[in-house]
Amino acid sequence: MPARDLLAAVREYHDQTKHHVRRFARSPGYLDWATQPDPFRVFDGAARIDLIEPLRAAADARGSLDGRAWTGISYDELFVPAASPRVVPGLPAVAVFLRYSLGLSAWKQAGPSRWALRVNPSSGNLHPTEGYAVCGPGVAGEHPGVFHYAPDAHRLDERCVFASAAWGAAVAHLPPGTFLAALTSIHWREAWKYGERAFRYCQHDIGHAVAAMRMAAALIGWEFSLVPGWPSESLAALLGVDRSDDFAGAEQEEPACLAIVSPASSPGECGGSLRREDVGSGLVDAARAGVWTGRANRLSADRVQWDVIDAAAEASRQTRPAPRAVSAGHGQARASGTRSAASPLASAVLLGRRSAVALDGRSSIDLDRFAFMMRRLLPEACPPFDALSWEPRLHLVLFVHRVTGLDPGIYLLARTGDALANLQRALHADFVWTRPAGVPDDLPLFLLTHLDARQIARQLSCAQDIAADGFFSLGMLAEFDDALEAGGPSAYRRLFWEAGVIGHVLYLEAEAAGARGTGIGCFFDDGVHELLGITDHRLQSLYHFTVGIPVDDSRLTTHPGYAWE
Ligand SMILES: Cc1cc2nc3c(=O)[nH]c(=O)nc-3n(C[C@H](O)[C@H](O)[C@H](O)COP(=O)(O)O)c2cc1C
């Protein structure tokens, strides 16, 4: 299909899957328990590689290269470049990386029902995202290989072994010990509940998983960067998700992204030293010629075909190498400094991240802390934004309810200086665009209008109380037209990935502040646009979020993610 038609298809999907007050995007409308998808994929017949012992070995290896144990790193230190890797290359590093990015964080129980939560969040806890590692020789076996991550068991399933020479050639320019991480989406898991809007949620989830992986790499003092150039077809071949015999009768996996995870580090400097050029595509031929084992399990007894999702996936695939990345992150590393001696343990924040199901509707946050949170959302050359290889395109419209020192109202955080003039032109002419008193000069936060925004925020987020009962909630406004024009149809996915990364920082910042966040995928798209005076597609709201003090559901009991931990 010509590029113009693909762009049109992506735009059509976007408009078709908007929620309107009187017409939600199409979905089954009920939960069909008989076809509920299994949240855990396994590859029957694949060799299994335990990650529990390697994780323990990594925890015991306290004298890390820079003298700091990763287990003792504070949350704030995740944003400061490590002097050197805190875990040496090998399977223990892979085990820590996966445990703190895609592993289980808890089991919840209500009566006879039990369900797992993960380090990475997911809309409806449906977890469409699957994780893979591609490792060099000597890491998880004698030969290089492609491995699927099984989070329920903290285990790798060996899908493919391939020739060592190909690995050496593909990563020759990268530091020794580098491995690759990759993500795919099983759309059906999400579509089972959410219908046609599910493709969007799968992309949010990829963004969250990317951020979770970046933070896990930061925990061990490693670098992490998405590889911008890989066409979807090549990634499918490398991961073996295009091997129809291995997926016969099983739900397909859509390739999403490939990342370099590297023990390189750049002391004292944000932005990293990784060169992001393509990982050699020779790897694809080597994997094709490799020895494959394992068959994907079937997740549901039956499934509904959502053609609009297949069409959106096809239209937004990366078909040719993406334009070269501009830089690793943007601007100065203003947010990198440590905030206070009271920063909690990084590992506790990463595993403790949870969504609030209800907020208390009265607690407030002080302006300094709020401003610090907002700074962490700027696309600077520090984790997790240094993982992204594209021009930042998202800005925040904030519904401020309870921030001590800041009047309630609607505010805007312009995440890039370049975008400010366009934002001012695209939004209501009545907005005042004043800089609130008490906000640091280098935080690009603007008051748009004073008002009690609680009802508006609740109403626009599908009447969900959490949007009104926190300190603040927000919508993420994407430079939609410009991003698609410059980046092509695959930029549609990347806009949601960026939204997921921002949401993930909010989750972690909330947790570190003793509060809690929740991603909000259900909102009335054009209702938000109308409120802001947006009449075209220059700006589109892609994801909402709320932060406040949680009210826990006392009917639920919580158990550890892994009994052996
Ligand atoms: C993209 C996305 C959209 C979400 N949308 C909503 C929402 O509209 N309302 C809500 O209460 N929770 C929402 N959530 C929160 C999920 O339900 C939550 O992440 C999931 O149940 C897993 O729980 P956990 O985050 O505590 O691990 C969303 C999460 C994500 C990642």
XYZ file of C-alpha atoms and ligand atoms in Angstrom:
596
model
C 0.000 0.000 0.000
C 1.393 3.506 -0.777
C 2.643 5.462 2.252
C -0.226 7.991 1.967
C -2.806 5.205 2.216
C -1.059 3.724 5.240
C -1.153 7.115 6.937
C -4.839 7.418 6.095
C -5.467 3.963 7.575
C -3.726 4.937 10.814
C -5.718 8.152 11.043
C -8.932 6.287 10.366
C -8.172 3.815 13.152
C -7.480 6.673 15.529
C -10.727 8.473 14.818
C -12.780 5.298 14.787
C -11.530 4.256 18.230
C -12.340 7.483 20.041
C -14.710 7.260 22.977
C -17.622 9.714 22.791
C -20.003 10.428 25.656
C -22.849 8.820 23.753
C -20.835 6.276 21.774
C -17.913 4.319 23.095
C -15.453 2.659 20.718
C -16.771 -0.782 19.793
C -16.082 -3.564 22.271
C -17.766 -6.829 23.268
C -19.573 -4.903 26.021
C -19.248 -7.802 28.475
C -16.538 -10.157 29.692
C -16.722 -13.571 28.084
C -15.081 -15.651 30.791
C -15.136 -18.746 28.592
C -12.577 -17.169 26.256
C -10.505 -15.239 28.799
C -6.911 -15.388 27.470
C -4.164 -17.007 29.528
C -1.873 -14.168 30.715
C 1.208 -16.391 30.385
C 2.634 -17.589 27.106
C 4.836 -20.670 27.090
C 6.694 -22.444 24.327
C 6.124 -26.151 24.845
C 9.174 -28.229 24.079
C 11.690 -25.374 24.436
C 14.650 -25.845 26.787
C 14.074 -23.954 30.050
C 16.702 -21.767 31.646
C 16.153 -20.884 35.271
C 16.750 -17.244 36.258
C 16.141 -17.660 40.000
C 19.635 -18.864 40.890
C 21.326 -16.271 38.631
C 19.202 -13.577 40.341
C 20.379 -14.786 43.742
C 23.958 -14.859 42.497
C 23.625 -11.235 41.354
C 22.214 -10.206 44.742
C 25.095 -11.900 46.549
C 27.770 -10.328 44.358
C 27.869 -7.212 46.471
C 31.276 -5.812 45.551
C 30.189 -4.418 42.199
C 32.579 -2.669 39.864
C 31.960 0.814 41.265
C 31.814 -0.480 44.820
C 28.036 0.016 45.029
C 25.671 -2.902 45.242
C 22.620 -2.498 43.009
C 20.521 -3.736 45.922
C 21.438 -0.612 47.903
C 20.834 2.004 45.200
C 18.296 4.689 46.055
C 15.445 5.600 43.712
C 16.960 9.004 42.959
C 20.228 7.352 41.942
C 18.440 5.681 39.031
C 18.499 9.072 37.329
C 22.237 9.591 37.854
C 24.671 7.870 35.486
C 26.528 4.999 37.145
C 30.308 5.243 37.348
C 30.477 1.664 36.081
C 28.165 -1.355 35.737
C 26.902 -2.713 39.071
C 26.500 -6.266 37.739
C 29.036 -7.842 35.407
C 27.824 -9.242 32.058
C 26.278 -12.697 32.053
C 23.074 -14.479 33.005
C 22.815 -12.810 36.472
C 22.607 -9.392 34.770
C 19.846 -10.667 32.454
C 18.053 -12.144 35.490
C 18.059 -8.844 37.424
C 17.094 -6.850 34.348
C 14.039 -9.026 33.611
C 12.973 -9.436 37.233
C 12.853 -5.643 37.728
C 11.197 -4.830 34.416
C 8.783 -7.579 33.348
C 8.675 -9.853 36.418
C 5.792 -10.377 38.846
C 5.395 -7.769 41.580
C 2.606 -9.414 43.600
C -0.325 -11.798 43.595
C -3.717 -10.445 44.593
C -6.498 -12.582 45.983
C -10.225 -11.962 46.463
C -12.051 -15.055 47.654
C -11.151 -17.889 45.300
C -9.813 -15.554 42.554
C -6.080 -14.979 42.318
C -4.265 -12.841 39.787
C -0.693 -11.686 39.269
C 0.498 -8.083 39.050
C 3.685 -7.173 37.249
C 6.457 -4.612 37.476
C 5.101 -3.154 34.224
C 1.459 -2.057 34.368
C -1.149 -2.952 31.797
C -4.579 -1.709 30.896
C -7.070 -3.976 32.646
C -4.109 -6.055 33.932
C -4.411 -8.031 30.689
C -0.705 -7.918 29.814
C -0.518 -8.220 26.044
C 3.254 -7.600 26.090
C 5.726 -10.481 25.712
C 9.436 -10.064 26.396
C 12.416 -11.609 24.628
C 16.176 -11.586 25.153
C 18.754 -12.207 22.444
C 22.046 -13.122 24.083
C 25.564 -13.802 22.897
C 27.514 -17.020 23.417
C 28.185 -18.065 27.009
C 25.288 -16.127 28.554
C 22.431 -18.637 28.507
C 24.207 -21.487 26.764
C 27.251 -22.132 24.670
C 25.799 -20.515 21.549
C 23.992 -17.231 20.982
C 20.250 -17.557 21.101
C 16.766 -16.073 21.162
C 14.892 -16.573 24.440
C 11.306 -15.903 25.487
C 10.800 -14.614 29.031
C 8.262 -16.480 31.188
C 7.511 -14.042 34.046
C 5.385 -16.474 36.082
C 8.401 -18.742 36.615
C 11.164 -16.144 36.122
C 12.610 -18.310 33.398
C 13.873 -18.126 29.824
C 12.578 -20.498 27.177
C 15.176 -21.139 24.495
C 13.541 -20.600 21.126
C 16.573 -20.559 18.879
C 20.316 -21.111 18.863
C 22.354 -19.661 16.038
C 25.918 -19.250 14.836
C 28.356 -17.333 17.055
C 30.033 -15.555 14.133
C 26.779 -13.782 13.243
C 26.396 -12.472 16.787
C 29.940 -11.124 16.840
C 29.433 -9.300 13.561
C 26.056 -7.847 14.525
C 27.166 -6.308 17.806
C 30.821 -5.691 16.974
C 30.497 -1.944 17.635
C 28.837 -2.482 21.033
C 30.578 -3.120 24.374
C 31.304 -6.755 25.265
C 28.514 -8.244 27.345
C 25.754 -6.383 25.488
C 22.517 -8.287 25.013
C 19.316 -7.356 23.176
C 15.802 -7.113 24.574
C 12.664 -7.109 22.449
C 8.917 -6.770 22.949
C 5.876 -8.074 21.096
C 2.130 -7.627 21.646
C -0.645 -10.205 21.657
C -3.529 -7.947 20.666
C -6.200 -10.506 21.472
C -5.425 -10.424 25.206
C -6.411 -6.756 25.284
C -9.138 -6.905 22.636
C -10.904 -9.652 24.619
C -12.081 -6.920 26.998
C -11.626 -3.622 25.181
C -12.438 -4.401 21.552
C -11.200 -2.055 18.863
C -9.522 0.498 21.173
C -7.216 -2.311 22.356
C -4.483 -1.591 19.799
C -3.932 1.785 21.476
C -3.678 0.145 24.915
C -1.193 -2.407 23.607
C 1.016 0.510 22.487
C 0.701 2.268 25.880
C 1.745 -0.996 27.488
C 4.802 -1.231 25.225
C 5.796 2.283 26.362
C 5.431 1.280 30.009
C 7.481 -1.882 29.413
C 10.210 0.125 27.633
C 10.415 2.512 30.596
C 10.392 -0.405 33.049
C 13.281 -1.998 31.150
C 15.204 1.277 31.057
C 14.857 1.691 34.822
C 15.893 -1.934 35.465
C 19.006 -1.353 33.344
C 19.708 1.815 35.367
C 19.408 -0.245 38.570
C 22.380 -2.378 37.500
C 24.215 0.634 36.106
C 23.755 -0.456 32.483
C 22.619 1.537 29.489
C 19.521 0.842 27.445
C 18.465 2.239 24.128
C 15.797 1.408 21.555
C 17.191 0.529 18.134
C 15.411 2.890 15.753
C 16.123 1.210 12.456
C 14.641 -2.236 12.535
C 11.742 -3.001 10.193
C 8.934 -4.956 11.895
C 9.384 -7.838 9.466
C 13.035 -8.295 10.480
C 12.147 -8.198 14.148
C 9.427 -10.816 13.582
C 11.999 -13.064 11.906
C 14.612 -12.561 14.640
C 12.103 -13.426 17.376
C 10.536 -16.248 15.387
C 7.029 -14.822 15.733
C 6.588 -15.206 11.956
C 7.117 -18.990 12.195
C 3.596 -20.083 11.428
C 4.173 -23.751 12.341
C 5.338 -22.775 15.826
C 2.199 -20.647 16.269
C -0.306 -23.028 14.671
C -3.604 -22.534 16.515
C -1.972 -20.013 18.882
C -2.530 -16.273 19.054
C -0.096 -14.251 16.945
C 2.493 -11.881 18.396
C 3.004 -8.505 16.730
C 6.660 -7.339 16.819
C 7.076 -4.008 18.599
C 10.636 -2.936 19.365
C 14.237 -3.999 19.817
C 16.629 -2.536 22.398
C 20.323 -2.661 23.221
C 21.100 -3.438 26.869
C 24.714 -2.672 27.464
C 27.243 -2.591 30.300
C 28.670 0.582 28.762
C 28.461 3.527 31.078
C 29.401 7.144 30.940
C 30.528 8.386 34.330
C 29.135 11.737 35.296
C 27.357 12.277 32.041
C 23.730 11.788 31.120
C 22.695 10.629 27.701
C 24.880 7.584 27.522
C 27.660 6.551 25.252
C 25.748 3.986 23.210
C 25.944 4.385 19.509
C 22.490 3.660 18.273
C 23.270 2.513 14.782
C 21.499 -0.619 13.695
C 22.298 -3.869 15.284
C 23.549 -5.724 12.212
C 20.718 -7.217 10.213
C 22.923 -10.273 9.615
C 21.391 -11.441 12.855
C 18.098 -12.033 11.054
C 19.664 -14.395 8.522
C 21.518 -16.170 11.320
C 18.292 -16.611 13.297
C 16.445 -17.841 10.205
C 19.178 -20.430 9.714
C 19.255 -21.304 13.430
C 17.775 -24.273 15.236
C 14.297 -23.455 16.584
C 12.400 -25.297 19.279
C 9.068 -24.816 21.054
C 5.445 -24.279 20.100
C 3.421 -21.369 21.390
C 0.559 -22.317 23.714
C -2.978 -21.383 22.799
C -4.261 -18.702 25.173
C -8.029 -18.865 24.541
C -10.486 -21.540 23.536
C -11.840 -19.114 20.932
C -11.337 -15.540 19.850
C -13.101 -12.656 18.166
C -11.548 -11.230 15.024
C -11.127 -7.437 15.223
C -10.268 -6.454 11.655
C -9.727 -2.803 12.589
C -6.899 -3.843 14.905
C -5.230 -5.971 12.262
C -5.535 -3.077 9.810
C -4.029 -0.593 12.290
C -1.185 -2.991 13.106
C -0.399 -3.562 9.457
C -0.567 0.106 8.536
C 1.695 1.186 11.410
C 4.446 -1.401 10.935
C 7.907 -0.073 10.301
C 8.524 -1.082 6.724
C 11.834 0.636 6.144
C 14.589 1.819 8.430
C 13.411 4.811 10.435
C 15.193 8.150 10.056
C 18.317 8.414 12.152
C 17.795 9.347 15.733
C 18.430 12.972 16.601
C 19.977 12.469 19.997
C 19.751 10.374 23.104
C 17.229 12.355 25.102
C 16.925 16.086 24.929
C 18.374 19.105 26.585
C 20.355 19.340 29.753
C 20.117 16.812 32.504
C 18.400 19.192 34.898
C 16.331 16.542 36.586
C 19.167 14.206 37.334
C 20.191 15.465 40.738
C 19.222 13.700 43.896
C 16.336 15.273 45.748
C 16.942 14.350 49.357
C 18.611 11.878 51.630
C 15.194 10.312 52.144
C 14.930 8.773 48.695
C 13.598 5.201 49.071
C 15.394 2.105 47.792
C 15.182 1.844 44.007
C 14.338 -1.865 44.093
C 11.445 -1.202 46.494
C 9.995 1.522 44.261
C 10.290 -0.588 41.094
C 8.606 -3.610 42.689
C 6.161 -1.527 44.770
C 4.659 0.341 41.823
C 0.910 -0.197 41.793
C -2.196 1.437 40.386
C -4.584 3.102 42.803
C -8.146 1.852 42.382
C -9.498 4.771 44.453
C -8.010 8.030 45.763
C -8.959 9.731 49.017
C -10.318 13.006 47.602
C -8.692 15.215 50.256
C -4.885 14.852 50.567
C -2.604 17.368 48.903
C 0.982 17.551 47.685
C 3.249 20.561 48.143
C 4.381 22.661 45.231
C 8.076 21.726 45.497
C 7.363 18.041 45.245
C 4.870 18.585 42.441
C 7.410 20.705 40.538
C 10.060 18.022 40.995
C 7.696 15.382 39.600
C 6.974 17.585 36.600
C 10.694 18.047 35.966
C 11.191 14.312 35.870
C 8.715 14.233 32.971
C 10.803 16.506 30.764
C 12.437 14.626 27.894
C 15.951 14.976 29.187
C 19.028 12.965 28.499
C 18.494 10.738 31.532
C 16.566 7.533 32.196
C 14.067 6.652 30.945
C 13.850 9.226 28.146
C 17.402 8.518 26.971
C 16.044 5.163 25.749
C 13.920 6.840 23.071
C 15.344 7.674 19.701
C 12.828 10.172 18.377
C 11.853 13.804 18.765
C 9.642 14.190 21.878
C 6.077 14.986 20.824
C 3.954 14.941 23.970
C 2.908 17.740 26.319
C 0.758 17.644 29.408
C -2.498 19.389 30.170
C -2.886 19.235 33.939
C -6.057 19.350 36.009
C -4.655 20.624 39.296
C -6.928 19.857 42.247
C -4.855 19.772 45.445
C -1.337 21.160 45.124
C -0.505 23.381 48.097
C 0.792 26.682 46.729
C -0.810 26.288 43.297
C -4.352 27.492 42.633
C -6.704 24.826 41.263
C -7.081 25.073 37.535
C -5.918 23.842 34.165
C -2.200 24.087 33.465
C 0.084 23.104 30.624
C 3.556 21.575 30.777
C 5.314 22.224 27.463
C 7.841 19.389 27.361
C 9.890 21.006 24.596
C 10.608 24.696 24.173
C 10.153 24.476 20.393
C 6.527 23.438 20.758
C 5.348 26.344 22.876
C 4.325 28.692 20.085
C 2.409 25.935 18.289
C 0.646 24.940 21.499
C -0.375 28.526 22.101
C -1.737 28.797 18.574
C -3.614 25.484 18.743
C -5.373 25.996 22.091
C -8.203 28.361 23.122
C -7.434 32.024 22.558
C -8.875 32.783 26.024
C -6.191 30.895 27.918
C -3.957 33.201 29.959
C -0.561 31.390 29.604
C 0.864 32.944 32.770
C 3.739 31.516 34.764
C 2.510 30.587 38.236
C 4.312 32.134 41.211
C 6.572 29.800 43.156
C 7.299 27.520 40.206
C 11.008 27.210 39.324
C 12.030 29.345 36.337
C 13.282 26.352 34.392
C 10.002 24.423 34.620
C 7.910 25.227 31.516
C 4.577 25.159 33.361
C 1.825 27.601 32.391
C -1.536 28.418 33.907
C -4.259 28.239 31.266
C -7.255 29.014 33.454
C -8.248 29.018 37.118
C -11.175 26.809 37.988
C -12.249 23.848 40.060
C -11.498 21.182 37.454
C -12.602 18.138 39.469
C -15.945 17.589 37.728
C -14.472 18.260 34.310
C -11.587 15.837 34.871
C -13.905 13.134 36.210
C -16.353 13.548 33.369
C -13.691 13.552 30.640
C -12.042 10.403 32.052
C -15.186 8.313 31.453
C -16.700 9.505 34.765
C -13.932 7.826 36.778
C -13.621 9.323 40.291
C -9.842 8.758 40.351
C -9.441 11.649 37.884
C -10.957 14.056 40.445
C -9.890 12.606 43.781
C -6.120 12.976 43.501
C -3.615 15.830 43.719
C -3.905 16.247 39.981
C -4.801 14.356 36.850
C -3.669 15.048 33.326
C -4.040 14.402 29.629
C -1.094 13.855 27.275
C -1.363 15.997 24.154
C 0.521 14.697 21.130
C 1.738 16.756 18.179
C -0.229 14.295 16.087
C -0.086 15.639 12.521
C 3.550 16.679 12.701
C 4.668 13.361 14.184
C 2.894 11.334 11.488
C 4.116 13.591 8.687
C 7.726 13.422 9.855
C 7.851 9.820 11.063
C 5.347 8.065 8.810
C 2.620 5.657 9.947
C 4.887 3.831 12.437
C 5.096 7.113 14.397
C 1.532 6.376 15.509
C 2.844 3.565 17.697
C 5.743 5.661 18.969
C 3.395 8.434 20.168
C 1.676 5.922 22.445
C 5.028 4.475 23.516
C 6.150 7.958 24.550
C 2.878 8.344 26.469
C 3.528 5.036 28.228
C 7.048 6.124 29.193
C 5.712 9.387 30.672
C 3.021 7.446 32.520
C 5.631 5.111 33.901
C 7.696 7.949 35.349
C 4.516 9.255 36.984
C 3.843 5.843 38.519
C 7.377 5.692 39.959
C 7.429 9.309 41.120
C 4.100 8.792 42.878
C 5.406 5.667 44.580
C 8.626 7.401 45.672
C 6.537 10.255 47.129
C 4.405 7.867 49.208
C 1.453 8.445 46.880
C 0.095 6.367 44.003
C -0.767 6.825 40.346
C -3.087 5.217 37.836
C -2.958 5.233 34.061
C -6.297 6.169 32.496
C -6.919 4.821 29.017
C -10.652 5.484 29.121
C -11.409 9.128 28.297
C -13.587 11.036 25.871
C -11.076 12.092 23.242
C -12.961 14.871 21.543
C -14.430 16.068 24.835
C -10.873 16.836 25.938
C -10.162 18.523 22.617
C -13.295 20.654 22.833
C -12.424 21.821 26.340
C -9.021 22.966 25.088
C -10.246 24.515 21.853
C -8.646 21.871 19.612
C -10.573 21.615 16.380
C -8.223 19.590 14.175
C -5.567 16.892 14.474
C -2.578 19.085 15.156
C -2.945 18.009 18.780
C -4.633 14.842 20.068
C -4.957 13.581 23.620
C -3.555 10.033 23.860
C -3.415 9.010 27.523
C -4.623 10.278 30.886
C -3.116 9.800 34.312
C -3.912 10.598 37.941
C -1.817 10.859 41.129
C -2.980 11.019 44.761
C -3.241 9.135 48.028
C -4.768 5.692 47.533
C -7.649 4.118 49.387
C -6.975 0.405 49.494
C -9.575 -2.278 49.004
C -9.526 -4.218 52.275
C -11.234 -7.214 50.666
C -8.057 -8.022 48.713
C -5.069 -9.846 50.146
C -1.580 -9.423 48.711
C 1.091 -12.115 48.368
C 4.688 -11.865 47.088
C 5.340 -12.040 43.351
C 7.453 -15.160 43.837
C 7.240 -17.623 46.714
C 11.033 -18.140 46.567
C 11.904 -14.495 47.100
C -2.569 2.020 29.332
C -3.279 1.857 30.633
C -4.575 2.305 30.769
C -5.246 2.160 31.985
N -6.512 2.659 32.117
C -7.141 2.603 33.314
C -8.407 3.224 33.495
O -8.976 3.841 32.576
N -8.971 3.148 34.738
C -8.365 2.493 35.787
O -8.923 2.456 36.890
N -7.154 1.905 35.628
C -6.528 1.952 34.441
N -5.270 1.400 34.284
C -4.619 0.711 35.407
C -4.623 -0.813 35.206
O -5.903 -1.313 35.457
C -3.562 -1.454 36.095
O -2.291 -1.109 35.608
C -3.693 -2.963 36.121
O -4.857 -3.372 36.777
C -2.500 -3.603 36.790
O -2.366 -3.153 38.116
P -1.012 -2.508 38.608
O -0.790 -1.257 37.819
O -1.245 -2.246 40.089
O 0.088 -3.503 38.374
C -4.596 1.543 33.085
C -3.277 1.100 32.940
C -2.616 1.258 31.738
C -1.182 0.800 31.629
